[in-house]
Every structure is written in structure tokens, then in C-alpha cells.
mmCIF file of C-alpha atoms in Angstrom:
data_model
loop_
_atom_site.group_PDB
_atom_site.id
_atom_site.type_symbol
_atom_site.label_atom_id
_atom_site.label_comp_id
_atom_site.label_asym_id
_atom_site.label_seq_id
_atom_site.Cartn_x
_atom_site.Cartn_y
_atom_site.Cartn_z
ATOM 1 C CA MET A 1 0.032 -0.027 -0.138
ATOM 2 C CA ASN A 2 1.481 3.365 -1.071
ATOM 3 C CA ARG A 3 1.603 6.335 1.188
ATOM 4 C CA HIS A 4 -0.892 8.180 -0.735
ATOM 5 C CA THR A 5 -3.504 5.375 -0.216
ATOM 6 C CA SER A 6 -2.700 5.068 3.353
ATOM 7 C CA GLU A 7 -3.254 8.645 4.080
ATOM 8 C CA ILE A 8 -6.596 8.684 2.107
ATOM 9 C CA ASP A 9 -7.746 5.670 4.234
ATOM 10 C CA PHE A 10 -6.605 7.392 7.451
ATOM 11 C CA GLU A 11 -8.475 10.498 6.499
ATOM 12 C CA ALA A 12 -11.658 8.310 6.009
ATOM 13 C CA GLN A 13 -11.094 6.773 9.342
ATOM 14 C CA ILE A 14 -10.703 10.353 11.088
ATOM 15 C CA ASP A 15 -14.018 11.274 9.285
ATOM 16 C CA GLY A 16 -15.703 8.268 10.838
ATOM 17 C CA TRP A 17 -14.422 9.135 14.375
ATOM 18 C CA VAL A 18 -15.272 12.710 14.099
ATOM 19 C CA ARG A 19 -18.702 12.242 12.702
ATOM 20 C CA ASP A 20 -19.574 9.833 15.584
ATOM 21 C CA ALA A 21 -18.080 12.050 18.304
ATOM 22 C CA ALA A 22 -19.636 15.182 16.926
ATOM 23 C CA SER A 23 -23.031 13.765 17.585
ATOM 24 C CA ARG A 24 -22.173 13.572 21.246
ATOM 25 C CA HIS A 25 -20.018 16.517 21.800
ATOM 26 C CA THR A 26 -20.978 20.300 21.059
ATOM 27 C CA SER A 27 -17.596 22.036 21.713
ATOM 28 C CA PHE A 28 -14.198 21.569 19.840
ATOM 29 C CA ALA A 29 -12.261 20.897 23.042
ATOM 30 C CA SER A 30 -14.477 18.066 24.191
ATOM 31 C CA LEU A 31 -14.683 16.728 20.553
ATOM 32 C CA VAL A 32 -10.769 16.436 20.420
ATOM 33 C CA ARG A 33 -10.439 14.985 23.851
ATOM 34 C CA ASN A 34 -12.853 12.169 23.030
ATOM 35 C CA LEU A 35 -11.019 11.119 19.861
ATOM 36 C CA PRO A 36 -8.139 8.490 19.790
ATOM 37 C CA GLY A 37 -5.331 11.041 19.778
ATOM 38 C CA VAL A 38 -6.282 12.834 16.572
ATOM 39 C CA TYR A 39 -4.167 16.045 16.123
ATOM 40 C CA PRO A 40 -6.596 18.974 16.427
ATOM 41 C CA GLY A 41 -5.499 20.235 12.874
ATOM 42 C CA PHE A 42 -6.622 17.034 11.397
ATOM 43 C CA VAL A 43 -9.928 17.351 13.314
ATOM 44 C CA VAL A 44 -10.483 20.733 11.769
ATOM 45 C CA ALA A 45 -9.964 19.400 8.293
ATOM 46 C CA SER A 46 -12.348 16.483 8.873
ATOM 47 C CA LEU A 47 -14.942 18.959 10.213
ATOM 48 C CA ARG A 48 -14.573 21.024 7.006
ATOM 49 C CA ARG A 49 -14.800 18.089 4.783
ATOM 50 C CA GLN A 50 -18.113 16.753 6.256
ATOM 51 C CA SER A 51 -19.481 20.291 6.611
ATOM 52 C CA ILE A 52 -19.855 19.779 10.388
ATOM 53 C CA ASP A 53 -20.383 22.980 12.237
ATOM 54 C CA ILE A 54 -19.151 23.079 16.015
ATOM 55 C CA GLU A 55 -18.308 25.892 18.666
ATOM 56 C CA TYR A 56 -14.593 26.203 18.577
ATOM 57 C CA GLY A 57 -14.405 28.295 21.851
ATOM 58 C CA ARG A 58 -11.523 30.118 23.304
ATOM 59 C CA SER A 59 -7.916 29.192 23.772
ATOM 60 C CA GLU A 60 -7.403 27.409 27.174
ATOM 61 C CA ARG A 61 -4.427 28.141 29.566
ATOM 62 C CA LEU A 62 -1.624 25.616 29.703
ATOM 63 C CA LEU A 63 -0.630 23.742 33.084
ATOM 64 C CA ARG A 64 2.504 25.134 34.590
ATOM 65 C CA LEU A 65 4.284 22.045 35.739
ATOM 66 C CA ASP A 66 7.367 21.445 37.553
ATOM 67 C CA GLY A 67 10.541 21.433 35.370
ATOM 68 C CA PRO A 68 12.406 23.454 32.964
ATOM 69 C CA ILE A 69 10.730 25.330 30.177
ATOM 70 C CA PRO A 70 10.121 22.409 27.698
ATOM 71 C CA HIS A 71 11.885 22.590 24.311
ATOM 72 C CA PRO A 72 10.766 20.721 21.104
ATOM 73 C CA LYS A 73 14.334 19.570 20.403
ATOM 74 C CA ASP A 74 14.542 17.923 23.920
ATOM 75 C CA GLY A 75 11.338 15.948 23.049
ATOM 76 C CA ASP A 76 10.001 17.072 26.547
ATOM 77 C CA TRP A 77 6.486 15.769 26.722
ATOM 78 C CA ARG A 78 5.054 15.850 30.311
ATOM 79 C CA PHE A 79 2.113 13.624 31.690
ATOM 80 C CA HIS A 80 -0.915 15.325 32.790
ATOM 81 C CA PRO A 81 -1.712 14.940 36.454
ATOM 82 C CA GLU A 82 -4.437 12.576 35.764
ATOM 83 C CA SER A 83 -1.735 10.104 34.412
ATOM 84 C CA TRP A 84 0.250 10.501 37.777
ATOM 85 C CA GLY A 85 -2.813 9.140 39.625
ATOM 86 C CA LEU A 86 -3.122 6.203 37.182
ATOM 87 C CA PHE A 87 0.509 5.196 37.556
ATOM 88 C CA SER A 88 0.423 5.530 41.301
ATOM 89 C CA LYS A 89 -2.569 3.182 41.469
ATOM 90 C CA LEU A 90 -0.798 0.689 39.196
ATOM 91 C CA LEU A 91 2.220 0.561 41.152
ATOM 92 C CA LEU A 92 0.395 0.214 44.486
ATOM 93 C CA LYS A 93 -1.800 -2.517 42.933
ATOM 94 C CA ARG A 94 1.365 -4.298 41.795
ATOM 95 C CA PRO A 95 3.846 -3.185 44.384
ATOM 96 C CA ALA A 96 7.381 -2.089 43.124
ATOM 97 C CA LYS A 97 10.319 -1.672 45.423
ATOM 98 C CA ASP A 98 12.579 -0.284 42.750
ATOM 99 C CA LEU A 99 11.225 1.654 39.678
ATOM 100 C CA ALA A 100 13.194 2.604 36.599
ATOM 101 C CA ILE A 101 11.802 5.670 34.603
ATOM 102 C CA LEU A 102 13.047 5.906 31.154
ATOM 103 C CA ALA A 103 12.694 9.416 29.404
ATOM 104 C CA CYS A 104 9.798 10.770 31.393
ATOM 105 C CA PRO A 105 11.345 12.758 34.287
ATOM 106 C CA SER A 106 8.085 14.538 35.015
ATOM 107 C CA LEU A 107 6.900 11.256 36.699
ATOM 108 C CA VAL A 108 9.761 11.259 39.262
ATOM 109 C CA LYS A 109 8.355 13.630 41.862
ATOM 110 C CA PRO A 110 4.744 12.410 41.757
ATOM 111 C CA LEU A 111 5.659 8.649 41.998
ATOM 112 C CA ALA A 112 8.504 8.953 44.530
ATOM 113 C CA PRO A 113 6.018 8.502 47.593
ATOM 114 C CA VAL A 114 4.628 5.252 46.003
ATOM 115 C CA VAL A 115 7.899 3.221 45.719
ATOM 116 C CA ASP A 116 11.087 2.757 47.813
ATOM 117 C CA LYS A 117 13.553 3.917 45.055
ATOM 118 C CA ILE A 118 13.318 5.647 41.681
ATOM 119 C CA SER A 119 15.976 5.461 39.059
ATOM 120 C CA LEU A 120 15.740 7.803 36.225
ATOM 121 C CA ALA A 121 17.505 7.728 32.782
ATOM 122 C CA ASP A 122 17.143 10.899 30.715
ATOM 123 C CA SER A 123 19.097 13.006 28.308
ATOM 124 C CA ASN A 124 17.956 16.426 29.573
ATOM 125 C CA VAL A 125 20.190 17.618 32.214
ATOM 126 C CA ALA A 126 18.069 20.685 32.822
ATOM 127 C CA TRP A 127 15.846 18.506 34.811
ATOM 128 C CA ARG A 128 18.552 18.189 37.565
ATOM 129 C CA ASP A 129 17.152 21.054 39.635
ATOM 130 C CA PHE A 130 13.691 19.818 39.648
ATOM 131 C CA LEU A 131 14.214 16.422 41.159
ATOM 132 C CA PRO A 132 13.779 15.364 44.781
ATOM 133 C CA ASN A 133 16.996 15.711 46.668
ATOM 134 C CA ARG A 134 17.023 12.218 48.192
ATOM 135 C CA GLY A 135 16.430 8.666 46.951
ATOM 136 C CA ILE A 136 16.690 9.333 43.304
ATOM 137 C CA GLU A 137 19.420 7.784 41.235
ATOM 138 C CA VAL A 138 19.887 9.465 37.840
ATOM 139 C CA SER A 139 21.888 8.258 34.610
ATOM 140 C CA TRP A 140 22.189 11.344 32.505
ATOM 141 C CA GLY A 141 22.771 10.905 28.749
ATOM 142 C CA ASP A 142 21.223 8.466 26.302
ATOM 143 C CA VAL A 143 19.050 5.980 28.153
ATOM 144 C CA SER A 144 21.083 3.109 26.803
ATOM 145 C CA LEU A 145 23.756 4.071 29.281
ATOM 146 C CA ALA A 146 21.600 3.101 32.245
ATOM 147 C CA ALA A 147 21.947 -0.523 31.535
ATOM 148 C CA GLN A 148 25.697 -0.245 31.841
ATOM 149 C CA ARG A 149 25.682 1.995 34.848
ATOM 150 C CA TRP A 150 23.099 0.328 36.758
ATOM 151 C CA PRO A 151 24.210 -3.350 38.002
ATOM 152 C CA HIS A 152 20.927 -3.958 39.803
ATOM 153 C CA ARG A 153 17.527 -4.827 38.214
ATOM 154 C CA PHE A 154 14.118 -3.369 38.795
ATOM 155 C CA ASP A 155 10.468 -4.463 39.869
ATOM 156 C CA ALA A 156 8.926 -2.246 37.442
ATOM 157 C CA ALA A 157 9.801 0.188 34.596
ATOM 158 C CA ILE A 158 7.931 3.044 32.745
ATOM 159 C CA MET A 159 8.968 4.159 29.449
ATOM 160 C CA ASP A 160 7.905 6.980 27.046
ATOM 161 C CA PRO A 161 10.374 7.123 24.081
ATOM 162 C CA PRO A 162 9.994 9.378 21.011
ATOM 163 C CA TRP A 163 6.904 7.961 19.132
ATOM 164 C CA TYR A 164 8.718 6.280 16.272
ATOM 165 C CA PRO A 165 9.135 2.439 15.663
ATOM 166 C CA LEU A 166 13.128 2.365 15.863
ATOM 167 C CA GLU A 167 12.929 4.302 19.239
ATOM 168 C CA PHE A 168 10.319 1.952 20.750
ATOM 169 C CA ALA A 169 12.368 -1.193 19.787
ATOM 170 C CA ARG A 170 15.510 0.439 21.257
ATOM 171 C CA PHE A 171 13.823 1.383 24.535
ATOM 172 C CA LEU A 172 12.227 -2.108 24.689
ATOM 173 C CA SER A 173 15.715 -3.489 24.576
ATOM 174 C CA ILE A 174 16.874 -1.260 27.339
ATOM 175 C CA ALA A 175 13.911 -1.869 29.472
ATOM 176 C CA ALA A 176 14.271 -5.662 29.019
ATOM 177 C CA ALA A 177 17.911 -5.546 30.234
ATOM 178 C CA LEU A 178 16.922 -3.632 33.340
ATOM 179 C CA LEU A 179 14.096 -5.645 34.546
ATOM 180 C CA LYS A 180 13.922 -8.659 36.942
ATOM 181 C CA LEU A 181 12.010 -11.810 35.945
ATOM 182 C CA ASP A 182 8.300 -11.257 36.252
ATOM 183 C CA ALA A 183 8.824 -7.529 36.581
ATOM 184 C CA THR A 184 6.301 -5.297 34.725
ATOM 185 C CA LEU A 185 6.968 -2.599 31.952
ATOM 186 C CA TYR A 186 4.517 0.197 31.302
ATOM 187 C CA VAL A 187 4.783 1.602 27.999
ATOM 188 C CA SER A 188 3.228 4.826 26.611
ATOM 189 C CA PHE A 189 2.131 4.157 23.026
ATOM 190 C CA PRO A 190 0.531 6.507 20.493
ATOM 191 C CA ALA A 191 -3.163 6.175 20.200
ATOM 192 C CA ILE A 192 -4.506 4.751 17.041
ATOM 193 C CA GLY A 193 -5.447 8.123 15.654
ATOM 194 C CA THR A 194 -1.972 9.655 15.897
ATOM 195 C CA ARG A 195 -0.977 8.937 12.349
ATOM 196 C CA PRO A 196 -1.581 6.322 9.623
ATOM 197 C CA GLY A 197 -0.441 2.828 10.378
ATOM 198 C CA MET A 198 -0.605 2.796 14.219
ATOM 199 C CA ALA A 199 -2.303 -0.496 14.286
ATOM 200 C CA ARG A 200 0.427 -2.069 12.376
ATOM 201 C CA GLU A 201 3.167 -0.487 14.539
ATOM 202 C CA ARG A 202 1.358 -1.718 17.782
ATOM 203 C CA THR A 203 1.458 -5.271 16.391
ATOM 204 C CA GLN A 204 5.219 -4.758 15.700
ATOM 205 C CA LEU A 205 5.810 -3.572 19.137
ATOM 206 C CA ILE A 206 4.386 -6.523 20.645
ATOM 207 C CA ARG A 207 6.239 -8.819 18.402
ATOM 208 C CA THR A 208 9.521 -6.970 19.291
ATOM 209 C CA ALA A 209 8.712 -7.259 22.785
ATOM 210 C CA ARG A 210 8.143 -10.947 22.616
ATOM 211 C CA ARG A 211 11.641 -11.518 21.082
ATOM 212 C CA LEU A 212 13.145 -9.461 23.932
ATOM 213 C CA GLY A 213 11.381 -11.745 26.606
ATOM 214 C CA LEU A 214 8.523 -9.398 27.325
ATOM 215 C CA GLU A 215 5.055 -10.745 27.401
ATOM 216 C CA HIS A 216 2.138 -8.483 26.445
ATOM 217 C CA VAL A 217 -0.359 -8.282 29.470
ATOM 218 C CA SER A 218 -2.802 -5.541 28.497
ATOM 219 C CA THR A 219 -3.530 -2.485 26.485
ATOM 220 C CA ARG A 220 -5.540 0.293 27.832
ATOM 221 C CA ARG A 221 -6.726 2.531 24.961
ATOM 222 C CA SER A 222 -6.260 6.371 25.515
ATOM 223 C CA ALA A 223 -5.564 5.903 29.169
ATOM 224 C CA LEU A 224 -2.797 8.249 29.466
ATOM 225 C CA ARG A 225 -3.098 12.006 29.082
ATOM 226 C CA TYR A 226 -0.508 14.660 28.323
ATOM 227 C CA ALA A 227 -0.349 18.235 29.361
ATOM 228 C CA THR A 228 0.212 20.309 26.283
ATOM 229 C CA PRO A 229 3.601 21.751 26.226
ATOM 230 C CA TYR A 230 4.384 25.452 25.611
ATOM 231 C CA TYR A 231 5.926 24.697 22.188
ATOM 232 C CA GLU A 232 2.855 22.790 20.984
ATOM 233 C CA GLY A 233 0.611 25.580 22.384
ATOM 234 C CA CYS A 234 2.539 27.904 20.155
ATOM 235 C CA ALA A 235 2.222 25.451 17.143
ATOM 236 C CA LEU A 236 -1.689 25.356 17.576
ATOM 237 C CA ALA A 237 -1.869 29.006 17.817
ATOM 238 C CA ALA A 238 0.335 29.681 14.822
ATOM 239 C CA GLU A 239 -2.101 27.096 12.689
ATOM 240 C CA GLY A 240 -4.999 29.482 13.898
ATOM 241 C CA LEU A 241 -6.411 26.819 16.255
ATOM 242 C CA PRO A 242 -7.623 27.063 19.853
ATOM 243 C CA VAL A 243 -5.007 26.144 22.317
ATOM 244 C CA LEU A 244 -6.004 23.121 24.248
ATOM 245 C CA ALA A 245 -4.389 22.429 27.558
ATOM 246 C CA GLY A 246 -4.475 18.586 27.629
ATOM 247 C CA TRP A 247 -5.882 17.151 24.450
ATOM 248 C CA ARG A 248 -3.245 14.442 23.602
ATOM 249 C CA HIS A 249 -3.825 10.772 24.815
ATOM 250 C CA SER A 250 -1.796 7.586 24.506
ATOM 251 C CA ASP A 251 -2.453 3.894 25.101
ATOM 252 C CA LEU A 252 -0.953 2.205 28.197
ATOM 253 C CA VAL A 253 0.574 -0.928 27.062
ATOM 254 C CA ALA A 254 1.788 -3.385 29.822
ATOM 255 C CA PHE A 255 4.364 -6.123 29.479
ATOM 256 C CA ARG A 256 5.733 -8.834 31.977
ATOM 257 C CA ARG A 257 9.365 -9.967 31.834
ATOM 258 C CA THR A 258 9.434 -13.615 31.140
ATOM 259 C CA SER A 259 13.152 -14.151 30.802
ATOM 260 C CA ASP A 260 16.133 -13.257 32.699
ATOM 261 C CA GLU A 261 18.578 -13.771 29.844
ATOM 262 C CA TYR A 262 20.815 -10.693 28.762
ATOM 263 C CA THR A 263 19.218 -8.546 26.253
ATOM 264 C CA GLN A 264 21.397 -7.137 23.514
ATOM 265 C CA GLN A 265 20.979 -3.322 23.143
ATOM 266 C CA ILE A 266 19.868 -1.535 20.045
ATOM 267 C CA ASP A 267 22.409 1.177 19.406
ATOM 268 C CA PRO A 268 21.160 4.811 19.367
ATOM 269 C CA SER A 269 21.236 7.039 16.243
ATOM 270 C CA GLU A 270 24.429 8.910 15.557
ATOM 271 C CA ASP A 271 22.662 12.322 15.194
ATOM 272 C CA GLU A 272 24.796 15.195 16.806
ATOM 273 C CA PRO A 273 22.732 16.844 19.649
ATOM 274 C CA TRP A 274 21.685 20.373 19.270
ATOM 275 C CA ILE A 275 23.627 22.895 21.407
ATOM 276 C CA PRO A 276 21.659 24.559 24.136
ATOM 277 C CA VAL A 277 22.069 28.115 24.985
ATOM 278 C CA SER A 278 19.827 30.502 27.267
ATOM 279 C CA HIS A 279 19.592 34.259 27.492
ATOM 280 C CA GLY A 280 17.137 35.306 30.263
ATOM 281 C CA ARG A 281 13.899 33.361 29.629
ATOM 282 C CA LEU A 282 14.961 32.552 26.007
ATOM 283 C CA GLN A 283 15.755 28.969 25.597
ATOM 284 C CA LEU A 284 17.638 28.012 22.286
ATOM 285 C CA ARG A 285 18.831 25.048 20.554
ATOM 286 C CA ILE A 286 21.590 25.680 17.815
ATOM 287 C CA LYS A 287 22.340 23.189 15.169
ATOM 288 C CA PRO A 288 25.901 22.034 15.201
ATOM 289 C CA SER A 289 28.175 22.928 12.366
ATOM 290 C CA ASP A 290 31.682 22.198 11.006
ATOM 291 C CA GLY A 291 33.008 25.811 11.704
ATOM 292 C CA PRO A 292 33.315 28.912 9.734
ATOM 293 C CA ALA A 293 35.276 27.423 6.914
ATOM 294 C CA GLY A 294 36.218 30.904 5.524
ATOM 295 C CA ASN A 295 32.672 32.087 5.119
ATOM 296 C CA PRO A 296 31.645 35.632 6.154
ATOM 297 C CA CYS A 297 30.449 36.383 9.594
ATOM 298 C CA ASP A 298 26.669 36.622 9.588
ATOM 299 C CA PRO A 299 24.902 35.200 12.573
ATOM 300 C CA ARG A 300 21.562 37.099 12.116
ATOM 301 C CA LEU A 301 18.349 35.003 12.312
ATOM 302 C CA ILE A 302 16.678 34.264 8.998
ATOM 303 C CA PRO A 303 13.044 33.875 8.909
ATOM 304 C CA LEU A 304 11.519 30.523 7.598
ATOM 305 C CA VAL A 305 7.929 30.482 8.364
ATOM 306 C CA LYS A 306 5.177 33.233 8.650
ATOM 307 C CA GLY A 307 5.204 34.587 12.214
ATOM 308 C CA ASP A 308 8.312 32.432 12.771
ATOM 309 C CA VAL A 309 6.423 29.674 14.644
ATOM 310 C CA LEU A 310 6.486 26.292 13.072
ATOM 311 C CA PRO A 311 2.761 25.222 13.067
ATOM 312 C CA SER A 312 3.435 21.580 13.749
ATOM 313 C CA VAL A 313 5.375 19.428 16.279
ATOM 314 C CA SER A 314 5.748 16.473 13.948
ATOM 315 C CA GLN A 315 9.274 15.106 13.255
ATOM 316 C CA ARG A 316 7.893 14.355 9.729
ATOM 317 C CA ASP A 317 7.374 17.984 8.875
ATOM 318 C CA SER A 318 9.919 18.822 6.073
ATOM 319 C CA ARG A 319 10.249 22.405 7.238
ATOM 320 C CA ARG A 320 12.192 21.278 10.184
ATOM 321 C CA ARG A 321 15.192 20.495 7.874
ATOM 322 C CA ALA A 322 15.863 24.262 7.226
ATOM 323 C CA ALA A 323 16.076 25.226 10.893
ATOM 324 C CA ALA A 324 19.353 26.123 12.286
ATOM 325 C CA VAL A 325 18.125 27.737 15.472
ATOM 326 C CA TRP A 326 15.038 26.637 17.507
ATOM 327 C CA THR A 327 13.223 28.392 20.408
ATOM 328 C CA ALA A 328 11.190 26.799 23.248
ATOM 329 C CA GLY A 329 8.113 28.447 21.716
ATOM 330 C CA ASN A 330 8.605 26.391 18.481
ATOM 331 C CA ARG A 331 10.109 29.422 16.597
ATOM 332 C CA ILE A 332 12.512 28.233 13.841
ATOM 333 C CA PHE A 333 15.159 30.263 11.996
ATOM 334 C CA GLY A 334 17.794 29.743 9.479
ATOM 335 C CA CYS A 335 21.259 31.179 10.166
ATOM 336 C CA ALA A 336 24.463 31.396 7.890
ATOM 337 C CA SER A 337 26.795 31.449 10.750
ATOM 338 C CA THR A 338 25.624 29.162 13.513
ATOM 339 C CA GLU A 339 29.019 29.071 15.257
ATOM 340 C CA ALA A 340 29.118 32.808 15.458
ATOM 341 C CA PHE A 341 25.407 32.991 16.582
ATOM 342 C CA HIS A 342 26.204 30.801 19.555
ATOM 343 C CA GLU A 343 28.970 33.052 20.766
ATOM 344 C CA VAL A 344 26.725 36.083 20.371
ATOM 345 C CA ALA A 345 23.812 34.332 22.227
ATOM 346 C CA ALA A 346 26.229 32.963 25.074
ATOM 347 C CA THR A 347 27.676 36.406 25.822
ATOM 348 C CA MET A 348 24.486 38.477 25.855
ATOM 349 C CA GLN A 349 24.718 39.229 29.539
ATOM 350 C CA GLY A 350 28.593 39.431 29.652
ATOM 351 C CA GLN A 351 31.671 40.283 27.473
ATOM 352 C CA SER A 352 31.410 41.329 23.864
ATOM 353 C CA PRO A 353 31.546 38.378 21.477
ATOM 354 C CA ARG A 354 33.657 40.124 18.781
ATOM 355 C CA VAL A 355 36.995 38.956 20.345
ATOM 356 C CA LEU A 356 35.777 35.451 20.610
ATOM 357 C CA ILE A 357 34.319 35.422 17.264
ATOM 358 C CA GLU A 358 37.629 36.884 15.809
ATOM 359 C CA GLU A 359 39.480 34.007 17.444
ATOM 360 C CA LEU A 360 36.983 31.509 16.002
ATOM 361 C CA TYR A 361 37.357 33.018 12.505
ATOM 362 C CA GLY A 362 41.145 33.519 12.965
ATOM 363 C CA ARG A 363 40.993 37.122 11.579
ATOM 364 C CA SER A 364 39.579 40.628 12.472
ATOM 365 C CA LEU A 365 35.982 41.145 11.420
ATOM 366 C CA ALA A 366 35.018 43.616 8.719
ATOM 367 C CA ALA A 367 32.847 46.641 9.692
ATOM 368 C CA SER A 368 29.868 44.917 7.955
ATOM 369 C CA GLU A 369 30.376 41.841 10.073
ATOM 370 C CA VAL A 370 30.549 43.801 13.202
ATOM 371 C CA GLN A 371 27.126 45.336 12.198
ATOM 372 C CA ASN A 372 25.743 41.829 11.718
ATOM 373 C CA ILE A 373 26.737 41.009 15.221
ATOM 374 C CA ILE A 374 25.000 44.180 16.526
ATOM 375 C CA GLU A 375 21.779 43.267 14.697
ATOM 376 C CA THR A 376 21.894 39.750 15.948
ATOM 377 C CA GLN A 377 22.057 41.123 19.606
ATOM 378 C CA ALA A 378 19.062 43.239 18.886
ATOM 379 C CA GLN A 379 17.201 40.213 17.509
ATOM 380 C CA LEU A 380 17.950 38.031 20.667
ATOM 381 C CA THR A 381 16.802 41.033 22.783
ATOM 382 C CA GLU A 382 13.568 41.078 20.922
ATOM 383 C CA LEU A 383 13.089 37.403 20.787
ATOM 384 C CA GLU A 384 13.710 36.952 24.571
ATOM 385 C CA SER A 385 11.004 39.624 25.391
ATOM 386 C CA LEU A 386 8.532 37.976 22.823
ATOM 387 C CA GLU A 387 9.133 34.475 24.219
ATOM 388 C CA ALA A 388 8.723 35.481 27.894
ATOM 389 C CA GLN A 389 5.488 37.278 26.973
ATOM 390 C CA THR A 390 4.105 34.424 25.026
ATOM 391 C CA TYR A 391 4.871 31.876 27.736
ATOM 392 C CA ASP A 392 3.146 34.069 30.370
ATOM 393 C CA ASP A 393 0.158 34.720 28.291
ATOM 394 C CA MET A 394 -0.350 31.034 27.715
ATOM 395 C CA HIS A 395 -0.193 29.685 31.122
ATOM 396 C CA GLU A 396 -2.687 29.297 33.815
ATOM 397 C CA ASP A 397 -1.479 31.410 36.531
ATOM 398 C CA PHE A 398 -1.466 34.667 34.450
ATOM 399 C CA ILE A 399 -5.303 34.709 34.101
ATOM 400 C CA GLY A 400 -5.252 38.673 34.128
ATOM 401 C CA THR A 401 -3.353 38.674 30.708
ATOM 402 C CA PRO A 402 -5.633 38.015 27.701
ATOM 403 C CA ILE A 403 -4.469 35.393 25.298
ATOM 404 C CA ARG A 404 -3.208 36.697 21.985
ATOM 405 C CA ASP A 405 -5.467 35.992 19.022
ATOM 406 C CA PRO A 406 -4.160 32.661 17.920
ATOM 407 C CA ALA A 407 -4.621 33.471 14.278
ATOM 408 C CA GLN A 408 -1.948 36.215 14.698
ATOM 409 C CA PRO A 409 1.255 34.764 15.641
ATOM 410 C CA GLN A 410 3.912 37.164 16.837
ATOM 411 C CA GLY A 411 7.208 37.025 15.058
ATOM 412 C CA LEU A 412 10.368 39.185 14.991
ATOM 413 C CA ALA A 413 10.118 42.586 13.519
ATOM 414 C CA GLN A 414 11.731 42.431 9.787
ATOM 415 C CA GLY A 415 14.301 45.200 9.278
#
């Protein structure tokens, strides 16, 4: 089956779900939350195809949860407090003394009172300051390092990998290596309406797990709920959609470890991580480069999309490939000199970046290049203010500030 046919079939399936749910739900927010993980933009397209009228309502304020400001390049998705409660009940029903948490650091604090010991494996070191001070073992870096660093085995594990087949297979191999015989693994898996082919991917997940000594126990459809992260709120607004505070659901798939044999790890991808830099409340990720290579120094940000906000959080969106600088608010920019941009962003509160950039380039900068640096500094100042204001506008404890019209995304001023 080619992709075109698959997408047509998926649209027809969405139309059926939407038609059925629209007969029972009169608001857009309620409709979306009662669908099996269908992206709000797909829901709007289905309503239009079927000429179904519904009340879209106002944007909702996002939950302000513990943790660093989530960034799309970190894959920082956080479970809604409803999901904390579900995991707590499961861990009390089938008690676990030692719990391993793989790539979902937002669960550490709410689940700490339920088990004797929690071990977290995650790549986002920015979470360090938001974890409990005691009783937590942490493996920073790729989750595969946990199996090498932790000699002991666990009674239970929870994993929430990036939602793509290779990552699920890789995380399953890691979890299998960490679990005791008869231990339980809880997996957050995309609901069937997330994208075409999810039923097939779920079947493959269960087959892969079986080969790794993990027996499928149960699947609870749409049992888990996520709090909408800041960057997805910005993407929804950029698409002209109401911002929904907790629309995304996933299935909870449980497995039992049936073998205590060693499990061979699946190697991680070799993609070089983006470089994190912050300025005030502005959280940036910069695409690594091979260096200046004799090019002119021009670290200015280049607009890529209208309003600068990418109206999507999907890794399959082709516009992502052009991005060289990415903000926590899902704003993306091109940049001709990312290595120089890094120096400018890293020195906004301190020394002049000129000396550092001249050392980087191995020469004195021309007057036009110095002007490029000055203009970049102005862009960063404006961007920091814009991101801070957008973040406050969108979150629940700033109720006195009206949310900006989601159809009018705010971008950098164009010179």
C-alpha cells in the first residue's frame, strides 16, 4: 500500500471518528479530547470535509508544571496529573520496590512516595534542579547508558520514548535488560488516531517485545493524558487553532518480563545533539556546524515561516530541515553562521562576542560583520521579550493577561 492510499484511508477513518463524536460533543475541546489521539488540525480538516459546524471556543491556559521550560528539540512531553494518578494506582496494586523511569522525568516527583527507590534515565540535564534531593538515582545521557551504569535490576519500569518505531524497539531492549524476571513494564504508546499505520506499529511493538522476553499483558486505549507543552501551544496558535491544555492521549501497554537472559541493546542514532544556550527566559537550541570554513560572519536570524512559529510538532514536517536555531516557543530560524550566533547568544549578559568570534574565525572582522553582530544582539533582545510574554500569556497562573489572537502569531520585526 503506497503512502497516498494510506493517507486517504486514514482521512476516511478520522472522518468516521469525528462524525460519531460530533453527535455527542458540542464543543471543539470536548470533541478532540474524546477522539483517539487525533491532532486538532486533522480534526478541523475533517469537520470542514464533512461540513460539520461546531463551537470552537476560546484558547485554554496551559498547565504550569514542575520542570524546565520544555523545548521541542529535547522531546520534553509531560504527563498530565491525571496520568500521575493512574501510574500511582498501578504501582500500589502491583507493588514495586525499585522503579526505573526511562525518558519521562516529570513522573519522578509524583511517583516518589509510591515506591522505595526511583532510578531515572534521561538525556535532559536541565531536569537536575527539579528532582527530589534524596532517594533518586539518575543516569544522564542516552537512556542506553543506564543498563551499563546500573548493575541492579528493577521490579517495574515506565518508558515514554520518541513516538517512532526504531525508538520503541530501542527502548524495549533497554527496559528488558533492566528488569527482573516477572517485573512489569509500562509503555506509553501513540493512540490509533495519531498517524496512519498505528495498528500495524502496535502489532510490531508486541512482536519485538516478545523476542526480547517481554510478554504482552494488556492495552488500555487512550488511558494516558499529556499536558500540552508550551511549544505545542505555540504551534496550535500559529495554525489558527484554539490552544487546548491537555488534548493528547496515548495507550498504556503493559508487559511482563518472562526471561532473565541478557538482552542485546539496540544502538542509538548518531545524530549530533543541538547545542543549548539560554538568554534570560529565552531557551535556544543551535544546530551544530563544521565551523566557519572561511565564510563571512553573519549570525543574524533568517525567517523561515510566517510569524516564525512552526505550526507543527511532528518530526515528519519537512520544514524542520531548514532550521538552524530553535526556540522553546517552536520558533525556527535559518542562520548562515551558527557558530558565531552561538558566541553572540552565550555572551548577551557578559563580554563582547567580537573577540571570541575573531578567535573563532582567525582574523579581524570587517565593519559589515561587526554590524551583523549588533543586529543579531538586537534580534535576541526582542526574541527574549517575545518568548517570555508568550509563555506568560499562555499559562494558567497569568489569568489577568488575555491570550493573544491565535490567528496572529507574533514574529520578530523585519528590518
